[in-house]
Amino acid sequence: MEGKGISQAVIRRLPRYYRYLGELLEDGVERISSNDLSKRMKVTASQIRQDLNNFGGFGQQGYGYNVKYLHSEIGKILGLDREHNMIIIGAGNLGQALANYTAFERSGFMLKGLFDVNPTLAGVTVRGIEIRMMDELKSFIRNNDIEIAILTIPKTKAVAVANMLVENGIRAIWNFAHTDLNLPEHIVVENVHLSESLMRLSYNVLRYEEKHQKKK
Ligand code: NAI
């Protein structure tokens, strides 16, 4: 059941399965066939079967998938059946916006602290969580069993801060700073670039317009 050898493409699709199955659960649906799931998710049924076969299937031929079971198994694969302690480095606009978002906690991502270098932010609280200065970082990571750091600082500072986080035992970085971090292999980095999503949107708007104009 462990995710060894599973392609990153499949891993990238799992959160979407998890979300759809969660919605089905809320709607009281107990079983779903790969065909019905396929219609909802606009993914081919064979893709769904192939993806889920990576983990031993979960489905019984002809009976469809048990929604609750599949949801919980995918949750386990994604590590959502346990808590992950997180800190945010950079308590500016984006850092505070993320800190204010409560839904992460429902999936087990627990925000324990916020850090910044700006002394005017020292002691300010966001959703009850205090903003601390960077000199407290080392002991905070150790004492609070922090696994994930969210980097929302300027890109010029990101590399140095990331190295410091690694030295202090951080396991993973959710990197919003627009720069690549070259960290040891055992450190997991997930880069987020909202602007890339916006560029894809822009591309598709243009393509749609082109197609539409040709038809006129
Ligand atoms: P901001 O200026 O409001 O906040 C940045 C915060 O980082 C400030 O409070 C500053 O004092 C703090 N900071 C600076 N150096 C630091 C250090 N060495 N250690 C700890 N804290 C430090 O900026 P905003 O709008 O929140 O953006 C933050 C970063 O996120 C920027 O690099 C921005 O380009 C990036 N960003 C990325 C997005 C994405 O999709 N990846 C979307 C939006 C912003």
Coordinates of N, CA and C and ligand atoms in Angstrom, one line a residue:
M1 N 0.8 -1.2 0.0 CA 0.0 0.0 0.0 C 0.9 1.3 0.0
E2 N 2.2 1.1 0.3 CA 3.0 2.3 0.4 C 3.2 2.9 -1.1
G3 N 3.5 4.2 -1.1 CA 3.6 4.8 -2.4 C 4.9 4.6 -3.2
K4 N 5.6 3.6 -3.0 CA 6.9 3.4 -3.6 C 6.8 3.2 -5.1
G5 N 7.6 3.9 -5.8 CA 7.6 3.6 -7.3 C 6.4 4.2 -8.0
I6 N 5.6 4.9 -7.4 CA 4.4 5.4 -8.1 C 4.8 6.7 -8.7
S7 N 4.3 6.9 -10.0 CA 4.8 8.1 -10.7 C 4.3 9.4 -10.1
Q8 N 5.0 10.4 -10.2 CA 4.6 11.7 -9.7 C 3.3 12.2 -10.3
A9 N 3.1 11.7 -11.6 CA 1.8 12.1 -12.3 C 0.6 11.6 -11.5
V10 N 0.8 10.3 -11.0 CA -0.3 9.7 -10.3 C -0.5 10.4 -8.9
I11 N 0.6 10.7 -8.3 CA 0.6 11.4 -7.0 C -0.1 12.7 -7.1
R12 N 0.2 13.4 -8.2 CA -0.4 14.7 -8.4 C -1.9 14.6 -8.6
R13 N -2.4 13.5 -9.1 CA -3.9 13.4 -9.3 C -4.6 12.9 -8.0
L14 N -3.8 12.3 -7.0 CA -4.5 11.8 -5.8 C -5.3 12.8 -5.0
P15 N -4.8 14.0 -4.8 CA -5.6 14.9 -4.0 C -6.9 15.2 -4.6
R16 N -7.0 15.2 -6.0 CA -8.3 15.5 -6.6 C -9.2 14.3 -6.4
Y17 N -8.7 13.1 -6.5 CA -9.6 11.9 -6.1 C -10.1 12.1 -4.7
Y18 N -9.2 12.4 -3.8 CA -9.5 12.6 -2.4 C -10.6 13.6 -2.2
R19 N -10.5 14.7 -2.9 CA -11.5 15.8 -2.8 C -12.9 15.3 -3.3
Y20 N -12.9 14.7 -4.5 CA -14.2 14.2 -5.0 C -14.8 13.1 -4.2
L21 N -14.0 12.2 -3.6 CA -14.5 11.2 -2.8 C -15.1 11.8 -1.5
G22 N -14.4 12.8 -1.0 CA -14.9 13.5 0.2 C -16.3 14.1 0.0
E23 N -16.4 14.7 -1.2 CA -17.7 15.3 -1.6 C -18.8 14.2 -1.7
L24 N -18.4 13.1 -2.3 CA -19.4 11.9 -2.4 C -19.8 11.5 -1.0
L25 N -18.8 11.4 -0.1 CA -19.1 11.0 1.3 C -20.1 11.9 2.0
E26 N -19.8 13.2 1.8 CA -20.8 14.2 2.3 C -22.2 14.1 1.8
D27 N -22.2 13.6 0.5 CA -23.6 13.5 -0.1 C -24.2 12.1 0.2
G28 N -23.5 11.3 1.1 CA -24.0 10.0 1.5 C -23.9 8.9 0.5
V29 N -23.1 9.1 -0.5 CA -22.9 8.1 -1.5 C -21.9 7.0 -1.0
E30 N -22.4 5.7 -1.0 CA -21.6 4.6 -0.4 C -20.7 3.9 -1.4
R31 N -21.2 3.8 -2.7 CA -20.4 3.1 -3.7 C -20.5 3.9 -5.0
I32 N -19.4 3.8 -5.7 CA -19.4 4.5 -7.0 C -18.5 3.7 -8.0
S33 N -19.0 3.6 -9.2 CA -18.3 2.8 -10.3 C -17.3 3.7 -10.9
S34 N -16.2 3.1 -11.5 CA -15.2 4.0 -12.1 C -15.9 4.8 -13.2
N35 N -16.9 4.3 -13.9 CA -17.6 5.1 -14.9 C -18.3 6.3 -14.4
D36 N -19.0 6.2 -13.2 CA -19.6 7.3 -12.7 C -18.6 8.4 -12.1
L37 N -17.6 7.8 -11.5 CA -16.5 8.7 -11.0 C -15.9 9.5 -12.2
S38 N -15.7 8.7 -13.3 CA -15.1 9.3 -14.5 C -16.0 10.5 -15.0
K39 N -17.3 10.3 -15.0 CA -18.2 11.4 -15.5 C -18.1 12.6 -14.6
R40 N -18.0 12.4 -13.3 CA -17.9 13.5 -12.4 C -16.6 14.3 -12.5
M41 N -15.6 13.5 -12.6 CA -14.2 14.1 -12.6 C -13.7 14.5 -14.0
K42 N -14.4 14.1 -15.0 CA -14.0 14.3 -16.4 C -12.6 13.8 -16.6
V43 N -12.4 12.5 -16.1 CA -11.2 11.8 -16.4 C -11.7 10.4 -16.9
T44 N -10.9 9.8 -17.8 CA -11.5 8.5 -18.4 C -11.5 7.4 -17.2
A45 N -12.5 6.5 -17.4 CA -12.6 5.5 -16.4 C -11.4 4.6 -16.4
S46 N -10.7 4.5 -17.5 CA -9.6 3.6 -17.5 C -8.4 4.3 -16.8
Q47 N -8.3 5.6 -16.9 CA -7.3 6.3 -16.1 C -7.5 6.1 -14.6
I48 N -8.8 6.2 -14.2 CA -9.1 6.0 -12.8 C -8.7 4.6 -12.3
R49 N -9.1 3.6 -13.2 CA -8.8 2.2 -12.8 C -7.2 2.0 -12.7
Q50 N -6.6 2.6 -13.7 CA -5.1 2.5 -13.7 C -4.5 3.1 -12.5
D51 N -4.9 4.4 -12.2 CA -4.4 5.1 -11.1 C -4.5 4.3 -9.8
L52 N -5.8 3.9 -9.6 CA -6.1 3.2 -8.3 C -5.5 1.8 -8.2
N53 N -5.2 1.2 -9.4 CA -4.5 -0.1 -9.4 C -3.1 0.0 -8.8
N54 N -2.5 1.2 -8.9 CA -1.2 1.4 -8.3 C -1.1 1.0 -6.9
F55 N -2.3 1.1 -6.2 CA -2.4 0.9 -4.8 C -3.1 -0.4 -4.5
G56 N -3.2 -1.3 -5.5 CA -3.9 -2.5 -5.2 C -5.4 -2.5 -5.6
G57 N -5.8 -1.4 -6.2 CA -7.2 -1.4 -6.8 C -8.2 -0.8 -5.9
F58 N -8.6 -1.4 -4.8 CA -9.7 -0.9 -3.9 C -11.1 -1.3 -4.4
G59 N -11.2 -1.6 -5.7 CA -12.5 -1.9 -6.2 C -12.7 -3.4 -6.4
Q60 N -14.0 -3.8 -6.4 CA -14.3 -5.1 -6.8 C -15.0 -5.1 -8.1
Q61 N -14.6 -5.9 -9.0 CA -15.2 -5.9 -10.4 C -16.7 -5.9 -10.3
G62 N -17.3 -5.0 -10.9 CA -18.8 -5.0 -11.0 C -19.5 -4.3 -9.8
Y63 N -18.8 -4.1 -8.7 CA -19.4 -3.5 -7.5 C -19.1 -2.0 -7.3
G64 N -18.1 -1.6 -8.1 CA -17.7 -0.2 -7.9 C -16.8 -0.1 -6.7
Y65 N -16.5 1.1 -6.4 CA -15.6 1.4 -5.2 C -16.4 1.7 -4.0
N66 N -15.9 1.3 -2.8 CA -16.5 1.7 -1.6 C -15.9 3.1 -1.2
V67 N -16.8 4.1 -1.3 CA -16.3 5.5 -1.2 C -15.5 5.8 0.1
K68 N -16.1 5.4 1.2 CA -15.5 5.7 2.5 C -14.1 5.0 2.6
Y69 N -14.1 3.8 2.2 CA -12.8 3.0 2.3 C -11.7 3.7 1.4
L70 N -12.2 4.0 0.1 CA -11.2 4.5 -0.9 C -10.7 5.9 -0.4
H71 N -11.7 6.7 0.1 CA -11.3 8.0 0.7 C -10.3 7.9 1.8
S72 N -10.5 7.0 2.7 CA -9.6 6.9 3.8 C -8.3 6.3 3.4
E73 N -8.3 5.3 2.4 CA -7.0 4.8 2.0 C -6.2 5.8 1.2
I74 N -6.8 6.6 0.4 CA -6.0 7.7 -0.3 C -5.5 8.7 0.7
G75 N -6.4 9.0 1.7 CA -5.9 9.9 2.8 C -4.7 9.3 3.5
K76 N -4.6 8.0 3.7 CA -3.4 7.4 4.3 C -2.2 7.5 3.4
I77 N -2.4 7.3 2.1 CA -1.3 7.4 1.2 C -0.8 8.8 1.2
L78 N -1.7 9.8 1.3 CA -1.2 11.2 1.2 C -0.7 11.6 2.6
G79 N -0.8 10.8 3.6 CA -0.3 11.1 4.9 C -1.3 12.1 5.7
L80 N -2.6 12.0 5.3 CA -3.6 12.9 5.9 C -4.2 12.3 7.2
D81 N -3.8 11.0 7.5 CA -4.3 10.4 8.7 C -3.5 10.7 9.9
R82 N -2.6 11.6 9.7 CA -1.8 12.0 10.9 C -1.6 13.6 10.9
E83 N -1.1 14.1 11.9 CA -0.9 15.5 12.0 C 0.5 15.9 11.5
H84 N 0.6 17.1 10.9 CA 1.9 17.6 10.4 C 2.0 19.0 11.0
N85 N 3.1 19.2 11.8 CA 3.2 20.6 12.4 C 4.0 21.5 11.4
M86 N 3.5 22.7 11.3 CA 4.0 23.6 10.4 C 4.3 25.0 11.0
I87 N 5.3 25.7 10.4 CA 5.5 27.1 10.7 C 5.5 27.9 9.4
I88 N 5.2 29.2 9.5 CA 5.3 30.1 8.4 C 6.5 31.0 8.6
I89 N 7.4 31.1 7.6 CA 8.5 32.1 7.7 C 8.1 33.3 6.7
G90 N 7.9 34.4 7.3 CA 7.5 35.6 6.5 C 6.1 35.9 6.8
A91 N 5.8 36.7 7.8 CA 4.4 37.0 8.2 C 3.9 38.3 7.5
G92 N 4.1 38.4 6.2 CA 3.6 39.5 5.4 C 2.2 39.2 4.9
N93 N 1.9 39.8 3.7 CA 0.6 39.6 3.2 C 0.2 38.1 3.0
L94 N 1.1 37.4 2.2 CA 0.8 36.0 1.9 C 0.9 35.1 3.1
G95 N 1.9 35.3 4.0 CA 2.1 34.5 5.2 C 0.8 34.6 6.1
Q96 N 0.3 35.8 6.2 CA -0.8 36.1 7.1 C -2.1 35.5 6.5
A97 N -2.2 35.6 5.1 CA -3.4 35.1 4.5 C -3.4 33.6 4.7
L98 N -2.3 32.9 4.5 CA -2.2 31.4 4.7 C -2.5 31.1 6.2
A99 N -2.0 31.9 7.1 CA -2.2 31.6 8.5 C -3.7 31.8 8.8
N100 N -4.4 32.6 8.1 CA -5.8 32.8 8.4 C -6.7 31.8 7.8
Y101 N -6.2 30.9 7.0 CA -6.9 29.9 6.3 C -7.0 28.6 7.2
T102 N -8.2 28.4 7.7 CA -8.4 27.3 8.7 C -8.5 25.9 8.1
A103 N -8.8 25.8 6.8 CA -9.1 24.5 6.3 C -7.9 23.5 6.3
F104 N -6.7 24.1 6.3 CA -5.5 23.2 6.3 C -5.5 22.3 7.6
E105 N -6.0 22.9 8.7 CA -6.0 22.1 9.9 C -7.0 20.9 9.8
R106 N -8.1 21.1 9.1 CA -9.0 19.9 8.9 C -8.3 18.7 8.2
S107 N -7.3 19.0 7.5 CA -6.5 17.9 6.8 C -5.3 17.5 7.6
G108 N -5.2 18.0 8.8 CA -4.1 17.6 9.7 C -2.8 18.5 9.6
F109 N -2.9 19.6 8.9 CA -1.8 20.5 8.8 C -1.9 21.6 9.8
M110 N -1.1 21.4 10.9 CA -1.3 22.3 12.1 C -0.3 23.4 12.1
L111 N -0.8 24.6 12.0 CA 0.1 25.8 12.1 C 0.5 26.1 13.5
K112 N 1.7 26.0 13.9 CA 2.2 26.2 15.2 C 2.8 27.5 15.5
G113 N 3.4 28.1 14.4 CA 4.1 29.4 14.7 C 4.3 30.2 13.4
L114 N 4.5 31.5 13.6 CA 4.8 32.4 12.5 C 6.1 33.2 12.8
F115 N 6.9 33.3 11.8 CA 8.2 34.0 12.1 C 8.5 35.1 11.1
D116 N 9.2 36.1 11.5 CA 9.5 37.3 10.7 C 10.7 38.0 11.2
V117 N 11.3 38.9 10.4 CA 12.4 39.7 10.9 C 12.0 41.1 11.3
N118 N 10.8 41.5 10.9 CA 10.3 42.8 11.1 C 9.9 43.0 12.6
P119 N 10.7 43.8 13.4 CA 10.4 43.9 14.8 C 9.0 44.5 15.1
T120 N 8.4 45.2 14.2 CA 7.1 45.8 14.5 C 6.0 44.7 14.5
L121 N 6.4 43.5 14.0 CA 5.4 42.4 14.0 C 5.6 41.5 15.2
A122 N 6.6 41.7 16.0 CA 6.9 40.8 17.1 C 5.7 40.9 18.1
G123 N 5.2 39.7 18.4 CA 4.1 39.6 19.4 C 2.7 39.8 18.8
V124 N 2.6 40.3 17.6 CA 1.3 40.4 16.9 C 0.8 39.0 16.7
T125 N -0.6 38.8 16.9 CA -1.1 37.5 16.7 C -2.0 37.4 15.5
V126 N -1.9 36.3 14.8 CA -2.8 36.0 13.6 C -3.6 34.8 14.0
R127 N -4.9 34.9 14.1 CA -5.7 33.7 14.5 C -5.2 33.1 15.8
G128 N -4.8 34.0 16.7 CA -4.3 33.5 18.0 C -2.9 33.0 18.0
I129 N -2.2 33.0 16.8 CA -0.8 32.5 16.8 C 0.1 33.7 16.7
E130 N 1.1 33.6 17.7 CA 2.0 34.8 17.8 C 3.1 34.8 16.7
I131 N 3.4 36.0 16.3 CA 4.5 36.2 15.3 C 5.8 36.3 16.2
R132 N 6.8 35.5 15.9 CA 8.0 35.5 16.6 C 9.1 36.0 15.8
M133 N 10.2 36.4 16.4 CA 11.4 36.8 15.7 C 12.3 35.6 15.4
M134 N 13.2 35.7 14.4 CA 13.9 34.6 13.9 C 14.9 34.0 14.9
D135 N 15.3 34.7 16.0 CA 16.2 34.2 16.9 C 15.6 33.0 17.8
E136 N 14.3 33.0 17.7 CA 13.6 31.9 18.5 C 13.4 30.6 17.6
L137 N 13.7 30.8 16.3 CA 13.4 29.7 15.4 C 13.9 28.3 15.8
K138 N 15.2 28.3 16.1 CA 15.9 27.0 16.3 C 15.2 26.2 17.5
S139 N 15.0 26.9 18.6 CA 14.4 26.2 19.7 C 13.0 25.8 19.4
F140 N 12.3 26.7 18.7 CA 10.9 26.5 18.4 C 10.7 25.2 17.6
I141 N 11.5 25.1 16.6 CA 11.4 23.9 15.7 C 11.6 22.6 16.5
R142 N 12.6 22.7 17.4 CA 13.0 21.5 18.2 C 11.9 21.2 19.2
N143 N 11.4 22.2 19.9 CA 10.4 22.0 21.0 C 9.0 21.7 20.5
N144 N 8.7 22.0 19.2 CA 7.3 21.8 18.7 C 7.2 20.8 17.6
D145 N 8.3 20.0 17.5 CA 8.3 18.9 16.5 C 7.8 19.4 15.1
I146 N 8.4 20.5 14.6 CA 8.0 21.1 13.4 C 8.6 20.3 12.2
E147 N 7.6 19.9 11.3 CA 8.0 19.1 10.1 C 8.1 20.0 8.9
I148 N 7.1 20.9 8.7 CA 7.0 21.6 7.4 C 7.2 23.1 7.7
A149 N 8.0 23.8 6.8 CA 8.1 25.3 6.9 C 7.5 25.8 5.6
I150 N 6.7 26.8 5.8 CA 6.1 27.5 4.6 C 6.9 28.8 4.4
L151 N 7.5 28.9 3.2 CA 8.4 30.1 3.0 C 7.6 31.2 2.2
T152 N 7.3 32.3 2.9 CA 6.6 33.4 2.2 C 7.5 34.7 2.5
I153 N 8.7 34.6 2.1 CA 9.6 35.7 2.2 C 10.1 36.1 0.8
P154 N 10.8 37.3 0.7 CA 11.3 37.7 -0.6 C 12.3 36.7 -1.1
K155 N 12.4 36.6 -2.4 CA 13.2 35.5 -3.0 C 14.7 35.7 -2.7
T156 N 15.1 36.9 -2.5 CA 16.5 37.2 -2.2 C 17.0 36.6 -0.8
K157 N 16.0 36.3 0.0 CA 16.3 35.8 1.3 C 16.0 34.3 1.4
A158 N 15.4 33.7 0.4 CA 14.8 32.4 0.5 C 15.9 31.3 0.7
V159 N 17.0 31.4 -0.1 CA 18.0 30.3 -0.1 C 18.7 30.3 1.3
A160 N 19.1 31.4 1.8 CA 19.7 31.4 3.1 C 18.8 30.9 4.2
V161 N 17.6 31.3 4.2 CA 16.6 30.9 5.2 C 16.3 29.4 5.1
A162 N 16.2 28.9 3.8 CA 15.9 27.5 3.6 C 17.1 26.7 4.2
N163 N 18.3 27.1 3.9 CA 19.5 26.4 4.5 C 19.4 26.3 6.0
M164 N 19.1 27.4 6.6 CA 19.0 27.5 8.0 C 17.9 26.5 8.6
L165 N 16.8 26.5 7.9 CA 15.7 25.6 8.3 C 16.2 24.1 8.2
V166 N 16.9 23.8 7.1 CA 17.4 22.4 7.0 C 18.4 22.1 8.1
E167 N 19.3 23.0 8.4 CA 20.2 22.8 9.5 C 19.5 22.5 10.8
N168 N 18.3 23.1 11.0 CA 17.6 23.0 12.2 C 16.5 21.8 12.2
G169 N 16.6 21.0 11.2 CA 15.8 19.8 11.2 C 14.5 19.8 10.5
I170 N 14.2 20.8 9.7 CA 13.0 20.8 9.0 C 13.0 19.7 7.9
R171 N 11.8 19.1 7.7 CA 11.8 17.9 6.7 C 11.3 18.3 5.4
A172 N 10.5 19.4 5.4 CA 9.9 19.8 4.1 C 9.6 21.3 4.0
I173 N 9.7 21.8 2.8 CA 9.4 23.2 2.6 C 8.4 23.4 1.5
W174 N 7.4 24.2 1.9 CA 6.3 24.6 0.9 C 6.8 26.0 0.5
N175 N 7.4 26.1 -0.7 CA 8.1 27.3 -1.1 C 7.3 28.2 -2.0
F176 N 6.9 29.3 -1.5 CA 6.2 30.3 -2.3 C 7.2 31.4 -2.9
A177 N 8.4 31.4 -2.4 CA 9.4 32.4 -2.9 C 9.8 32.0 -4.3
H178 N 9.8 32.9 -5.3 CA 10.1 32.5 -6.6 C 11.5 32.3 -6.9
T179 N 12.0 31.2 -6.3 CA 13.4 30.9 -6.5 C 13.6 29.4 -6.3
D180 N 14.5 28.7 -7.0 CA 14.7 27.3 -6.8 C 15.7 27.1 -5.6
L181 N 15.3 26.1 -4.8 CA 16.1 25.8 -3.6 C 16.9 24.5 -3.9
N182 N 18.2 24.6 -3.8 CA 18.9 23.3 -4.0 C 19.3 22.8 -2.7
L183 N 18.4 21.9 -2.2 CA 18.6 21.4 -0.8 C 18.9 19.9 -0.9
P184 N 19.4 19.3 0.2 CA 19.8 17.9 0.2 C 18.5 17.1 -0.2
E185 N 18.8 15.9 -0.7 CA 17.8 15.0 -1.2 C 16.7 14.7 -0.2
H186 N 17.1 14.5 1.0 CA 16.1 14.1 2.0 C 15.1 15.2 2.4
I187 N 15.3 16.4 1.9 CA 14.4 17.5 2.2 C 13.4 17.6 1.0
V188 N 12.1 17.5 1.4 CA 11.1 17.6 0.3 C 10.7 19.0 0.1
V189 N 10.7 19.4 -1.2 CA 10.3 20.8 -1.5 C 9.1 20.8 -2.5
E190 N 8.1 21.5 -2.2 CA 7.0 21.7 -3.1 C 7.0 23.2 -3.5
N191 N 7.2 23.5 -4.7 CA 7.2 24.9 -5.1 C 5.8 25.3 -5.6
V192 N 5.4 26.5 -5.2 CA 4.0 27.0 -5.6 C 4.2 28.3 -6.4
H193 N 3.7 28.3 -7.6 CA 3.8 29.6 -8.4 C 2.4 29.9 -8.9
L194 N 1.6 30.7 -8.2 CA 0.3 31.0 -8.6 C 0.3 31.6 -10.0
S195 N 1.3 32.4 -10.3 CA 1.4 33.1 -11.6 C 1.4 32.1 -12.7
E196 N 2.0 30.9 -12.5 CA 2.0 29.9 -13.6 C 0.6 29.5 -13.9
S197 N -0.2 29.3 -12.9 CA -1.6 28.9 -13.1 C -2.3 30.1 -13.9
L198 N -2.0 31.3 -13.6 CA -2.6 32.5 -14.2 C -2.2 32.5 -15.7
M199 N -0.9 32.2 -16.0 CA -0.4 32.2 -17.3 C -1.1 31.1 -18.2
R200 N -1.4 29.9 -17.6 CA -2.1 28.9 -18.3 C -3.5 29.4 -18.6
L201 N -4.1 30.1 -17.7 CA -5.4 30.6 -17.9 C -5.4 31.6 -19.0
S202 N -4.4 32.5 -19.0 CA -4.3 33.5 -20.1 C -4.1 32.8 -21.5
Y203 N -3.3 31.7 -21.5 CA -3.1 31.0 -22.7 C -4.4 30.4 -23.2
N204 N -5.2 29.9 -22.3 CA -6.4 29.2 -22.8 C -7.5 30.3 -23.2
V205 N -7.4 31.4 -22.6 CA -8.4 32.5 -23.0 C -8.0 32.9 -24.4
L206 N -6.7 33.1 -24.7 CA -6.3 33.4 -26.1 C -6.7 32.4 -27.1
R207 N -6.4 31.1 -26.8 CA -6.7 30.0 -27.7 C -8.2 30.0 -28.0
Y208 N -9.1 30.2 -26.9 CA -10.5 30.2 -27.1 C -10.9 31.4 -28.1
E209 N -10.3 32.5 -27.8 CA -10.7 33.7 -28.7 C -10.3 33.4 -30.1
E210 N -9.1 32.8 -30.3 CA -8.7 32.5 -31.7 C -9.7 31.6 -32.4
K211 N -10.0 30.6 -31.7 CA -11.0 29.6 -32.2 C -12.3 30.2 -32.6
H212 N -12.8 31.1 -31.7 CA -14.0 31.8 -31.8 C -14.0 32.7 -33.0
Q213 N -12.9 33.4 -33.2 CA -12.8 34.4 -34.3 C -12.8 33.7 -35.6
K214 N -12.2 32.5 -35.7 CA -12.1 31.7 -36.9 C -13.5 31.3 -37.4
K215 N -14.3 31.0 -36.4 CA -15.7 30.6 -36.7 C -16.6 31.7 -37.3
K216 N -16.2 32.9 -37.0 CA -17.1 34.0 -37.4 C -17.1 34.2 -38.9
Ligands
NAI1 P1 5.4 40.9 2.1 O1 6.5 41.9 1.9 O2 4.0 41.3 2.5 O3 5.9 39.8 3.2 C1 7.2 39.3 3.3 C2 7.5 39.2 4.8 O4 8.8 38.5 4.9 C3 7.7 40.6 5.5 O5 6.9 40.6 6.6 C4 9.2 40.6 5.8 O6 9.5 41.3 7.0 C5 9.5 39.1 6.0 N1 10.9 38.8 5.8 C6 11.8 39.3 5.0 N2 13.0 38.7 5.1 C7 12.9 37.8 6.0 C8 13.8 36.8 6.6 N3 15.0 36.7 6.2 N4 13.2 36.0 7.5 C9 12.0 36.0 7.9 N5 11.1 36.9 7.4 C10 11.5 37.8 6.5 O7 5.3 40.0 0.8 P2 4.2 39.0 0.3 O8 3.2 39.7 -0.6 O9 3.6 38.3 1.5 O10 5.0 38.0 -0.5 C11 5.9 37.1 0.1 C12 6.7 36.3 -0.9 O11 5.8 35.5 -1.6 C13 7.4 37.2 -2.0 O12 8.6 36.6 -2.3 C14 6.4 37.1 -3.2 O13 7.1 37.2 -4.4 C15 5.9 35.7 -3.0 N6 4.6 35.4 -3.6 C16 4.5 34.2 -4.2 C17 3.4 33.8 -4.8 C18 3.4 32.4 -5.4 O14 2.4 32.1 -6.1 N7 4.4 31.7 -5.3 C19 2.2 34.6 -4.7 C20 2.4 35.8 -4.0 C21 3.6 36.2 -3.5

